[in-house]
Amino acid sequence: MKKGISTNPKVLLCTTYRRFPRDYTTIANAPRRVSPGLRFIKQNVPEVEILEYPRWNQYAAKLREGWDVVGFSFYQNEIDQIGKMAAEARSQGVRELWAGNYGALDYSIPSLVDRVFIGPAEDDVAQVFGYRVRQEDIQHPVMMAQYSVIPGIRTLTLGLLYTAHGCPYSCSFCQTPVFDSNRFTINLESIERVLRYYKKHGVAYLFPMDEIFGIYPKFTDELTRMFARYKFRWWAQSRASLFMHNLDTWHERGLRIPSVGVESMIQGSLDGINKRQKTDEILEFCRRTREKKGMFRISYSMIGHENLNAEQTLEDASLLRKADFDAHAVSVITPFPKTPLWNKLSASNAIFDRKFSHYKLRHLVWNHPHISPAEMRYLLIYIESRLNSTFKFIHKGISRFLWGGLRQDGPVIIWRSLLKGPVAAAFVDDRKQVFF
Ligand code: SF4
């Protein structure tokens, strides 16, 4: 820390601000209204105060309370707003600024703030207050998200979890291996305490946000047994091979929404991004999960593969459509700082668009050999509309999730998804900060 700052400083950690009341980033119809990273820090280092997605005037008013340190947790596309927040903090006399979360990997950040945190920061922040938090002692916080089938109407509350850090793979576009290079799991006792809280508040569905669920077999075995013991149904994101390996057990223990990083249905494209995945694995995943009752399968795919022109990109989307997932999330390949993709493209000066707000997976920011940014935009919108129609979403949702769920779980699915879910969602305040 800078000379002169007390050993018991006043520390405020915040996310970016909202420009208007509903200005939340939405991920799969779930607005991001809480900050998992900040919740983890506050749960483990109670001396800090956290401020999640405030309006600008709330942020400015909070600054006036006087802080030794203000830290920001943010993503790449939010850096302009963080610059404005940092300037405001400096103008109000804050002596030290911090930066964390994936946005802190950007090369401009060290000149904007005084200290940069890469990866989980519980221990580093605790040391500012004179103590340590060992990895095995990190406590899991409460964090929830409201999910809407129809945008704007709360359908159910998801109990969020983050159970394991890091990934042993090195897909060329992904920042996780560099951001979370220290791989470890969160202790199960603290996860169980959170599960009990969710259960008590009527939460029926969990969403572990781990980038690659199931990468620690023994830990995941104990974790999923726990999910089953509390009768949760859960959503998870992982690789096709891990889902395939565990499908029967995980389905038995409540997995209902598997989300797979498909990326492409063309093998050359998968190899080009170092995905280390075979298209046959995806097809096998689709075949086997189709037979599982009550499962709703989501694909995450990307367009803008270097080896594909517009026509081949459409062909790729058509293969994905035939694979028969129930819903699709599509993004444009984007080079994020410190990834192998960034290193390769910046070495050849191929990144022409450095506007931070364009780094949210919907813009082409580099010179694609065959496709212009305008064409890519058109392809994205066209492919999204071809893969996800409202009719298909409702039809698949009813037939696979509800009808299949009814056959798998019995009438309890009606109670859980149509009655308890919406009622609990209406009463749970997902923004409320709860710490143990
Ligand atoms: S995309 Fe998934 S599998 Fe690949 S490096 Fe990132 S987290 Fe790991």
Tab-separated table of C-alpha atoms and ligand atoms in Angstrom:
chain	number	residue	atom	x	y	z
A	1	MET	CA	0.000	0.000	0.000
A	2	LYS	CA	0.983	3.606	-0.434
A	3	LYS	CA	2.909	5.192	2.380
A	4	GLY	CA	0.677	6.920	4.891
A	5	ILE	CA	-2.398	4.666	4.583
A	6	SER	CA	-3.452	3.228	7.937
A	7	THR	CA	-3.092	-0.452	8.809
A	8	ASN	CA	-6.854	-0.541	9.342
A	9	PRO	CA	-7.989	1.313	6.224
A	10	LYS	CA	-11.514	2.043	5.069
A	11	VAL	CA	-11.902	-0.024	1.906
A	12	LEU	CA	-14.810	0.238	-0.520
A	13	LEU	CA	-15.046	-2.326	-3.335
A	14	CYS	CA	-17.527	-1.725	-6.149
A	15	THR	CA	-18.628	-2.849	-9.563
A	16	THR	CA	-19.373	-0.568	-12.475
A	17	TYR	CA	-22.381	1.735	-12.168
A	18	ARG	CA	-25.809	1.582	-13.811
A	19	ARG	CA	-26.766	4.398	-16.194
A	20	PHE	CA	-30.497	3.758	-15.715
A	21	PRO	CA	-32.425	1.588	-13.230
A	22	ARG	CA	-32.568	-1.613	-15.315
A	23	ASP	CA	-29.088	-1.228	-16.770
A	24	TYR	CA	-27.858	-4.699	-15.812
A	25	THR	CA	-25.918	-7.006	-18.105
A	26	THR	CA	-28.183	-9.944	-18.832
A	27	ILE	CA	-26.749	-13.425	-19.089
A	28	ALA	CA	-29.230	-16.009	-20.431
A	29	ASN	CA	-32.247	-13.930	-19.273
A	30	ALA	CA	-30.691	-13.537	-15.807
A	31	PRO	CA	-29.619	-9.959	-15.081
A	32	ARG	CA	-26.257	-9.724	-13.300
A	33	ARG	CA	-27.388	-7.844	-10.177
A	34	VAL	CA	-24.829	-9.120	-7.680
A	35	SER	CA	-21.068	-9.493	-7.925
A	36	PRO	CA	-19.866	-13.003	-7.014
A	37	GLY	CA	-16.246	-11.838	-6.736
A	38	LEU	CA	-17.097	-9.035	-4.305
A	39	ARG	CA	-19.419	-11.281	-2.293
A	40	PHE	CA	-16.579	-13.768	-1.855
A	41	ILE	CA	-14.249	-11.036	-0.599
A	42	LYS	CA	-16.789	-9.551	1.813
A	43	GLN	CA	-17.693	-13.006	3.178
A	44	ASN	CA	-14.041	-13.663	3.942
A	45	VAL	CA	-12.806	-10.173	4.772
A	46	PRO	CA	-15.730	-8.521	6.580
A	47	GLU	CA	-13.799	-5.268	7.132
A	48	VAL	CA	-14.424	-4.178	3.515
A	49	GLU	CA	-17.654	-2.641	2.279
A	50	ILE	CA	-19.075	-3.618	-1.106
A	51	LEU	CA	-21.300	-1.704	-3.506
A	52	GLU	CA	-22.902	-3.700	-6.338
A	53	TYR	CA	-24.106	-2.000	-9.494
A	54	PRO	CA	-24.994	1.365	-7.902
A	55	ARG	CA	-26.480	4.280	-9.836
A	56	TRP	CA	-23.908	7.049	-10.404
A	57	ASN	CA	-25.369	9.325	-7.707
A	58	GLN	CA	-25.280	6.444	-5.189
A	59	TYR	CA	-21.639	5.859	-6.014
A	60	ALA	CA	-20.734	9.552	-5.699
A	61	ALA	CA	-22.614	9.797	-2.394
A	62	LYS	CA	-20.814	6.704	-1.087
A	63	LEU	CA	-17.452	8.228	-1.978
A	64	ARG	CA	-18.285	11.273	0.141
A	65	GLU	CA	-18.214	9.028	3.239
A	66	GLY	CA	-14.416	9.073	2.867
A	67	TRP	CA	-12.325	6.034	1.940
A	68	ASP	CA	-8.643	5.181	2.069
A	69	VAL	CA	-9.036	2.665	-0.752
A	70	VAL	CA	-11.614	2.227	-3.505
A	71	GLY	CA	-11.395	-0.971	-5.559
A	72	PHE	CA	-13.229	-1.881	-8.752
A	73	SER	CA	-14.356	-5.293	-9.992
A	74	PHE	CA	-15.155	-5.206	-13.695
A	75	TYR	CA	-15.029	-6.756	-17.165
A	76	GLN	CA	-13.237	-5.594	-20.300
A	77	ASN	CA	-16.292	-3.873	-21.810
A	78	GLU	CA	-16.758	-1.789	-18.629
A	79	ILE	CA	-13.312	-0.151	-18.577
A	80	ASP	CA	-14.540	3.265	-19.799
A	81	GLN	CA	-17.048	3.473	-16.943
A	82	ILE	CA	-14.368	2.364	-14.462
A	83	GLY	CA	-12.091	5.133	-15.776
A	84	LYS	CA	-14.822	7.648	-14.983
A	85	MET	CA	-15.377	6.137	-11.522
A	86	ALA	CA	-11.637	6.177	-10.837
A	87	ALA	CA	-11.410	9.856	-11.807
A	88	GLU	CA	-14.303	10.677	-9.474
A	89	ALA	CA	-12.668	8.773	-6.618
A	90	ARG	CA	-9.361	10.600	-7.149
A	91	SER	CA	-11.160	13.943	-7.281
A	92	GLN	CA	-12.759	13.140	-3.946
A	93	GLY	CA	-9.345	12.513	-2.432
A	94	VAL	CA	-9.226	8.696	-2.358
A	95	ARG	CA	-5.554	7.877	-1.973
A	96	GLU	CA	-5.411	4.380	-3.380
A	97	LEU	CA	-7.343	2.613	-6.146
A	98	TRP	CA	-7.477	-1.130	-6.839
A	99	ALA	CA	-8.641	-3.208	-9.797
A	100	GLY	CA	-9.769	-6.832	-9.987
A	101	ASN	CA	-11.807	-9.358	-11.996
A	102	TYR	CA	-11.240	-10.224	-15.667
A	103	GLY	CA	-11.166	-6.579	-16.798
A	104	ALA	CA	-8.038	-6.078	-14.703
A	105	LEU	CA	-6.119	-8.184	-17.242
A	106	ASP	CA	-6.214	-5.292	-19.699
A	107	TYR	CA	-2.838	-3.701	-20.376
A	108	SER	CA	-4.145	-0.179	-19.589
A	109	ILE	CA	-5.179	-0.977	-16.012
A	110	PRO	CA	-1.816	-0.672	-14.185
A	111	SER	CA	-1.637	2.986	-15.231
A	112	LEU	CA	-5.231	3.624	-14.061
A	113	VAL	CA	-4.976	2.198	-10.525
A	114	ASP	CA	-2.366	1.638	-7.831
A	115	ARG	CA	-2.817	-2.090	-7.347
A	116	VAL	CA	-4.050	-4.882	-9.626
A	117	PHE	CA	-5.411	-8.213	-8.331
A	118	ILE	CA	-5.443	-11.159	-10.724
A	119	GLY	CA	-7.448	-14.208	-9.628
A	120	PRO	CA	-9.137	-14.724	-6.260
A	121	ALA	CA	-8.158	-11.870	-3.936
A	122	GLU	CA	-9.466	-12.947	-0.518
A	123	ASP	CA	-6.007	-13.567	0.928
A	124	ASP	CA	-4.407	-10.450	-0.581
A	125	VAL	CA	-7.167	-8.210	0.742
A	126	ALA	CA	-7.078	-9.894	4.174
A	127	GLN	CA	-3.351	-9.163	4.391
A	128	VAL	CA	-4.134	-5.443	4.168
A	129	PHE	CA	-5.904	-5.916	7.514
A	130	GLY	CA	-3.060	-7.974	8.933
A	131	TYR	CA	-4.294	-11.550	8.585
A	132	ARG	CA	-4.397	-14.372	6.025
A	133	VAL	CA	-7.187	-16.413	4.421
A	134	ARG	CA	-5.863	-19.789	3.275
A	135	GLN	CA	-7.403	-21.273	0.140
A	136	GLU	CA	-8.907	-24.171	2.057
A	137	ASP	CA	-10.560	-21.745	4.490
A	138	ILE	CA	-12.283	-19.534	1.901
A	139	GLN	CA	-15.978	-19.378	2.787
A	140	HIS	CA	-18.647	-19.438	0.106
A	141	PRO	CA	-21.080	-16.473	0.159
A	142	VAL	CA	-24.809	-16.257	-0.604
A	143	MET	CA	-25.476	-14.941	-4.121
A	144	MET	CA	-28.625	-15.315	-6.161
A	145	ALA	CA	-29.959	-14.390	-9.586
A	146	GLN	CA	-33.490	-13.932	-10.838
A	147	TYR	CA	-34.113	-15.882	-14.023
A	148	SER	CA	-36.884	-14.907	-16.435
A	149	VAL	CA	-38.366	-17.085	-19.165
A	150	ILE	CA	-40.166	-13.984	-20.422
A	151	PRO	CA	-37.765	-11.018	-20.109
A	152	GLY	CA	-38.788	-8.735	-17.242
A	153	ILE	CA	-40.967	-11.302	-15.429
A	154	ARG	CA	-39.225	-13.199	-12.655
A	155	THR	CA	-39.720	-16.915	-13.140
A	156	LEU	CA	-37.360	-18.445	-10.656
A	157	THR	CA	-34.514	-17.645	-8.343
A	158	LEU	CA	-31.231	-19.365	-9.053
A	159	GLY	CA	-28.930	-20.088	-6.158
A	160	LEU	CA	-25.515	-19.181	-7.548
A	161	LEU	CA	-22.404	-21.101	-6.628
A	162	TYR	CA	-18.770	-20.943	-7.604
A	163	THR	CA	-17.103	-24.117	-6.450
A	164	ALA	CA	-13.803	-24.555	-8.310
A	165	HIS	CA	-11.183	-22.194	-9.680
A	166	GLY	CA	-9.172	-22.614	-12.874
A	167	CYS	CA	-9.067	-24.873	-15.896
A	168	PRO	CA	-6.335	-27.202	-17.177
A	169	TYR	CA	-7.224	-26.589	-20.848
A	170	SER	CA	-5.961	-23.668	-22.890
A	171	CYS	CA	-8.549	-22.729	-25.510
A	172	SER	CA	-6.999	-19.862	-27.428
A	173	PHE	CA	-9.830	-17.353	-26.791
A	174	CYS	CA	-10.308	-17.993	-23.057
A	175	GLN	CA	-8.948	-15.880	-20.201
A	176	THR	CA	-9.714	-18.374	-17.432
A	177	PRO	CA	-6.352	-20.199	-17.476
A	178	VAL	CA	-4.460	-16.916	-17.112
A	179	PHE	CA	-6.879	-15.209	-14.707
A	180	ASP	CA	-7.373	-18.243	-12.485
A	181	SER	CA	-3.957	-19.876	-12.780
A	182	ASN	CA	-4.148	-21.077	-9.185
A	183	ARG	CA	-6.481	-24.069	-9.326
A	184	PHE	CA	-8.394	-25.066	-6.180
A	185	THR	CA	-11.856	-25.913	-4.840
A	186	ILE	CA	-14.018	-24.142	-2.276
A	187	ASN	CA	-14.504	-26.012	0.986
A	188	LEU	CA	-17.647	-28.110	1.082
A	189	GLU	CA	-18.775	-27.148	4.597
A	190	SER	CA	-19.183	-23.520	3.554
A	191	ILE	CA	-21.001	-24.557	0.364
A	192	GLU	CA	-23.386	-26.673	2.427
A	193	ARG	CA	-24.149	-23.708	4.687
A	194	VAL	CA	-25.136	-21.699	1.594
A	195	LEU	CA	-27.258	-24.583	0.268
A	196	ARG	CA	-29.163	-24.677	3.555
A	197	TYR	CA	-29.808	-20.935	3.243
A	198	TYR	CA	-31.065	-21.334	-0.342
A	199	LYS	CA	-33.321	-24.201	0.666
A	200	LYS	CA	-34.781	-22.205	3.543
A	201	HIS	CA	-35.643	-19.361	1.141
A	202	GLY	CA	-37.433	-21.506	-1.397
A	203	VAL	CA	-34.660	-21.694	-3.994
A	204	ALA	CA	-35.110	-24.898	-6.001
A	205	TYR	CA	-32.526	-24.505	-8.794
A	206	LEU	CA	-28.772	-24.038	-8.478
A	207	PHE	CA	-26.392	-22.576	-10.990
A	208	PRO	CA	-22.732	-23.364	-10.260
A	209	MET	CA	-20.960	-20.793	-12.406
A	210	ASP	CA	-17.737	-22.819	-12.580
A	211	GLU	CA	-16.364	-22.455	-16.083
A	212	ILE	CA	-15.727	-26.183	-16.265
A	213	PHE	CA	-17.910	-28.092	-13.828
A	214	GLY	CA	-16.650	-31.491	-12.779
A	215	ILE	CA	-12.944	-31.064	-13.401
A	216	TYR	CA	-12.169	-32.337	-9.857
A	217	PRO	CA	-13.816	-35.810	-9.793
A	218	LYS	CA	-13.717	-36.576	-6.057
A	219	PHE	CA	-14.807	-33.076	-5.058
A	220	THR	CA	-17.598	-33.057	-7.648
A	221	ASP	CA	-18.799	-36.441	-6.453
A	222	GLU	CA	-19.236	-35.100	-2.912
A	223	LEU	CA	-20.718	-31.842	-4.181
A	224	THR	CA	-23.331	-33.448	-6.414
A	225	ARG	CA	-24.278	-35.906	-3.642
A	226	MET	CA	-24.942	-32.824	-1.526
A	227	PHE	CA	-27.083	-31.240	-4.272
A	228	ALA	CA	-29.115	-34.461	-4.373
A	229	ARG	CA	-29.401	-34.690	-0.600
A	230	TYR	CA	-31.044	-31.245	-0.509
A	231	LYS	CA	-33.166	-32.168	-3.558
A	232	PHE	CA	-31.931	-29.317	-5.740
A	233	ARG	CA	-32.199	-29.335	-9.504
A	234	TRP	CA	-29.194	-27.716	-11.155
A	235	TRP	CA	-27.692	-26.091	-14.195
A	236	ALA	CA	-24.008	-26.602	-15.009
A	237	GLN	CA	-21.589	-25.550	-17.734
A	238	SER	CA	-18.769	-27.812	-18.818
A	239	ARG	CA	-17.172	-29.696	-21.660
A	240	ALA	CA	-19.046	-32.380	-23.589
A	241	SER	CA	-16.572	-35.050	-22.481
A	242	LEU	CA	-17.122	-34.325	-18.782
A	243	PHE	CA	-20.901	-34.362	-19.177
A	244	MET	CA	-20.678	-37.651	-21.058
A	245	HIS	CA	-18.458	-39.230	-18.463
A	246	ASN	CA	-20.835	-38.307	-15.610
A	247	LEU	CA	-24.195	-38.086	-17.335
A	248	ASP	CA	-26.095	-40.900	-15.612
A	249	THR	CA	-24.885	-40.016	-12.127
A	250	TRP	CA	-25.364	-36.271	-12.527
A	251	HIS	CA	-28.834	-36.694	-14.029
A	252	GLU	CA	-29.790	-38.907	-11.093
A	253	ARG	CA	-28.441	-36.251	-8.738
A	254	GLY	CA	-30.475	-33.420	-10.271
A	255	LEU	CA	-28.641	-32.074	-13.350
A	256	ARG	CA	-31.353	-30.632	-15.604
A	257	ILE	CA	-29.715	-27.850	-17.615
A	258	PRO	CA	-26.339	-28.850	-19.077
A	259	SER	CA	-24.630	-26.042	-21.025
A	260	VAL	CA	-21.834	-27.133	-23.317
A	261	GLY	CA	-19.012	-25.132	-24.835
A	262	VAL	CA	-19.569	-26.408	-28.389
A	263	GLU	CA	-17.828	-23.461	-30.133
A	264	SER	CA	-18.149	-25.028	-33.601
A	265	MET	CA	-19.386	-28.164	-35.341
A	266	ILE	CA	-16.471	-28.086	-37.785
A	267	GLN	CA	-13.429	-29.991	-36.599
A	268	GLY	CA	-10.893	-27.682	-38.280
A	269	SER	CA	-12.361	-24.715	-36.376
A	270	LEU	CA	-12.216	-26.556	-33.057
A	271	ASP	CA	-8.596	-27.438	-33.731
A	272	GLY	CA	-7.894	-23.829	-34.755
A	273	ILE	CA	-8.905	-22.572	-31.286
A	274	ASN	CA	-7.177	-25.460	-29.488
A	275	LYS	CA	-10.456	-26.697	-28.002
A	276	ARG	CA	-9.243	-30.306	-27.796
A	277	GLN	CA	-12.756	-31.539	-28.490
A	278	LYS	CA	-14.180	-33.753	-31.223
A	279	THR	CA	-17.437	-32.961	-33.016
A	280	ASP	CA	-18.389	-36.609	-32.450
A	281	GLU	CA	-18.363	-35.928	-28.719
A	282	ILE	CA	-20.934	-33.167	-29.214
A	283	LEU	CA	-23.169	-35.400	-31.309
A	284	GLU	CA	-22.867	-38.185	-28.765
A	285	PHE	CA	-23.706	-35.700	-25.988
A	286	CYS	CA	-26.850	-34.651	-27.873
A	287	ARG	CA	-27.882	-38.221	-28.506
A	288	ARG	CA	-27.463	-39.357	-24.927
A	289	THR	CA	-28.982	-36.281	-23.278
A	290	ARG	CA	-32.014	-36.457	-25.603
A	291	GLU	CA	-32.870	-39.708	-23.849
A	292	LYS	CA	-32.664	-38.117	-20.411
A	293	LYS	CA	-36.046	-36.947	-19.213
A	294	GLY	CA	-36.463	-33.363	-18.031
A	295	MET	CA	-33.159	-32.145	-19.479
A	296	PHE	CA	-32.906	-28.836	-21.308
A	297	ARG	CA	-29.614	-28.624	-23.219
A	298	ILE	CA	-27.889	-25.322	-24.076
A	299	SER	CA	-25.022	-24.843	-26.511
A	300	TYR	CA	-22.440	-22.058	-26.348
A	301	SER	CA	-21.012	-21.497	-29.803
A	302	MET	CA	-18.903	-18.906	-31.586
A	303	ILE	CA	-18.779	-17.398	-35.041
A	304	GLY	CA	-15.762	-15.745	-36.622
A	305	HIS	CA	-13.538	-18.804	-36.835
A	306	GLU	CA	-10.525	-17.820	-38.895
A	307	ASN	CA	-10.851	-20.748	-41.300
A	308	LEU	CA	-14.510	-20.100	-42.215
A	309	ASN	CA	-16.014	-17.647	-44.698
A	310	ALA	CA	-19.621	-16.413	-44.422
A	311	GLU	CA	-21.068	-19.388	-46.263
A	312	GLN	CA	-19.113	-21.892	-44.190
A	313	THR	CA	-20.153	-20.036	-41.014
A	314	LEU	CA	-23.784	-20.551	-42.002
A	315	GLU	CA	-23.051	-24.194	-42.718
A	316	ASP	CA	-21.521	-24.519	-39.248
A	317	ALA	CA	-24.696	-23.015	-37.730
A	318	SER	CA	-26.811	-25.398	-39.735
A	319	LEU	CA	-24.854	-28.401	-38.380
A	320	LEU	CA	-25.385	-27.038	-34.885
A	321	ARG	CA	-29.111	-26.690	-35.523
A	322	LYS	CA	-29.259	-30.311	-36.652
A	323	ALA	CA	-27.440	-31.434	-33.510
A	324	ASP	CA	-30.698	-30.568	-31.734
A	325	PHE	CA	-29.887	-28.543	-28.645
A	326	ASP	CA	-32.844	-26.881	-26.910
A	327	ALA	CA	-31.363	-23.358	-26.802
A	328	HIS	CA	-28.246	-21.631	-28.067
A	329	ALA	CA	-25.974	-18.791	-26.971
A	330	VAL	CA	-23.887	-17.457	-29.851
A	331	SER	CA	-20.965	-15.046	-29.633
A	332	VAL	CA	-18.346	-13.534	-31.918
A	333	ILE	CA	-14.771	-14.675	-31.340
A	334	THR	CA	-13.064	-11.832	-29.503
A	335	PRO	CA	-9.407	-11.550	-28.544
A	336	PHE	CA	-9.211	-10.697	-24.833
A	337	PRO	CA	-5.935	-9.525	-23.293
A	338	LYS	CA	-3.345	-12.110	-22.316
A	339	THR	CA	-5.027	-14.953	-24.211
A	340	PRO	CA	-3.132	-16.912	-26.889
A	341	LEU	CA	-5.564	-15.429	-29.435
A	342	TRP	CA	-4.758	-11.873	-28.356
A	343	ASN	CA	-1.028	-12.578	-28.497
A	344	LYS	CA	-1.282	-14.017	-31.996
A	345	LEU	CA	-3.507	-11.293	-33.444
A	346	SER	CA	-1.739	-8.370	-31.812
A	347	ALA	CA	1.638	-9.696	-33.016
A	348	SER	CA	0.372	-9.283	-36.580
A	349	ASN	CA	-1.403	-5.948	-35.844
A	350	ALA	CA	-4.717	-7.570	-36.693
A	351	ILE	CA	-6.708	-5.998	-33.841
A	352	PHE	CA	-8.089	-2.761	-35.286
A	353	ASP	CA	-10.880	-1.967	-32.799
A	354	ARG	CA	-9.801	-1.269	-29.227
A	355	LYS	CA	-13.033	0.341	-28.083
A	356	PHE	CA	-13.659	-1.311	-24.718
A	357	SER	CA	-17.447	-1.337	-25.089
A	358	HIS	CA	-17.021	-3.568	-28.164
A	359	TYR	CA	-15.448	-6.352	-26.097
A	360	LYS	CA	-18.649	-8.108	-25.157
A	361	LEU	CA	-18.656	-10.923	-27.689
A	362	ARG	CA	-20.944	-9.239	-30.242
A	363	HIS	CA	-18.453	-7.265	-32.359
A	364	LEU	CA	-15.700	-8.243	-34.738
A	365	VAL	CA	-12.698	-6.264	-33.471
A	366	TRP	CA	-9.971	-7.870	-35.594
A	367	ASN	CA	-9.228	-8.310	-39.269
A	368	HIS	CA	-10.980	-11.523	-40.200
A	369	PRO	CA	-9.532	-12.971	-43.426
A	370	HIS	CA	-12.971	-13.469	-45.050
A	371	ILE	CA	-15.655	-11.505	-43.173
A	372	SER	CA	-16.107	-7.776	-42.477
A	373	PRO	CA	-17.432	-6.416	-39.115
A	374	ALA	CA	-20.758	-5.468	-40.753
A	375	GLU	CA	-21.160	-8.955	-42.268
A	376	MET	CA	-20.279	-10.528	-38.919
A	377	ARG	CA	-22.955	-8.459	-37.206
A	378	TYR	CA	-25.490	-9.596	-39.771
A	379	LEU	CA	-24.384	-13.235	-39.427
A	380	LEU	CA	-24.706	-13.061	-35.661
A	381	ILE	CA	-28.255	-11.719	-35.745
A	382	TYR	CA	-29.296	-14.099	-38.518
A	383	ILE	CA	-27.800	-17.187	-36.849
A	384	GLU	CA	-29.268	-16.315	-33.461
A	385	SER	CA	-32.709	-15.987	-34.989
A	386	ARG	CA	-32.331	-19.279	-36.896
A	387	LEU	CA	-31.182	-21.197	-33.825
A	388	ASN	CA	-33.500	-19.701	-31.204
A	389	SER	CA	-37.079	-18.931	-32.063
A	390	THR	CA	-39.608	-18.037	-29.361
A	391	PHE	CA	-41.820	-20.871	-30.618
A	392	LYS	CA	-38.967	-23.386	-30.341
A	393	PHE	CA	-37.986	-22.109	-26.896
A	394	ILE	CA	-41.536	-22.503	-25.558
A	395	HIS	CA	-42.109	-25.811	-27.345
A	396	LYS	CA	-38.806	-27.319	-26.174
A	397	GLY	CA	-39.212	-25.849	-22.715
A	398	ILE	CA	-42.640	-27.414	-22.314
A	399	SER	CA	-41.889	-30.710	-23.989
A	400	ARG	CA	-38.438	-31.412	-22.609
A	401	PHE	CA	-38.253	-29.517	-19.358
A	402	LEU	CA	-41.830	-29.730	-18.074
A	403	TRP	CA	-43.302	-32.821	-19.749
A	404	GLY	CA	-40.001	-34.713	-19.508
A	405	GLY	CA	-39.615	-33.446	-15.955
A	406	LEU	CA	-43.092	-34.661	-15.093
A	407	ARG	CA	-42.225	-38.145	-16.297
A	408	GLN	CA	-38.880	-38.093	-14.501
A	409	ASP	CA	-39.775	-36.395	-11.219
A	410	GLY	CA	-43.567	-36.638	-11.016
A	411	PRO	CA	-45.966	-33.781	-10.161
A	412	VAL	CA	-43.320	-32.149	-7.958
A	413	ILE	CA	-41.967	-30.496	-11.142
A	414	ILE	CA	-45.226	-28.495	-11.399
A	415	TRP	CA	-44.861	-27.364	-7.819
A	416	ARG	CA	-41.167	-26.588	-8.226
A	417	SER	CA	-41.218	-24.828	-11.615
A	418	LEU	CA	-44.687	-23.334	-11.937
A	419	LEU	CA	-45.697	-22.574	-8.350
A	420	LYS	CA	-42.861	-22.482	-5.858
A	421	GLY	CA	-40.303	-21.057	-8.328
A	422	PRO	CA	-42.256	-17.921	-9.351
A	423	VAL	CA	-43.609	-17.339	-5.820
A	424	ALA	CA	-40.153	-17.585	-4.245
A	425	ALA	CA	-38.764	-15.375	-7.021
A	426	ALA	CA	-41.339	-12.717	-6.225
A	427	PHE	CA	-40.354	-12.584	-2.561
A	428	VAL	CA	-36.588	-13.156	-2.554
A	429	ASP	CA	-34.508	-9.991	-2.650
A	430	ASP	CA	-31.554	-11.196	-4.707
A	431	ARG	CA	-29.698	-7.895	-4.149
A	432	LYS	CA	-29.773	-8.185	-0.367
A	433	GLN	CA	-26.299	-8.682	1.059
A	434	VAL	CA	-26.328	-11.657	3.396
A	435	PHE	CA	-23.151	-12.843	5.104
A	436	PHE	CA	-22.569	-15.488	7.725
B	1	SF4	S1	-13.142	-22.409	-22.716
B	1	SF4	FE1	-13.611	-23.782	-20.996
B	1	SF4	S2	-12.282	-25.575	-21.370
B	1	SF4	FE2	-11.468	-23.901	-22.617
B	1	SF4	S3	-9.876	-22.947	-21.324
B	1	SF4	FE3	-11.795	-21.816	-20.992
B	1	SF4	S4	-12.737	-22.755	-19.202
B	1	SF4	FE4	-11.182	-24.175	-19.982
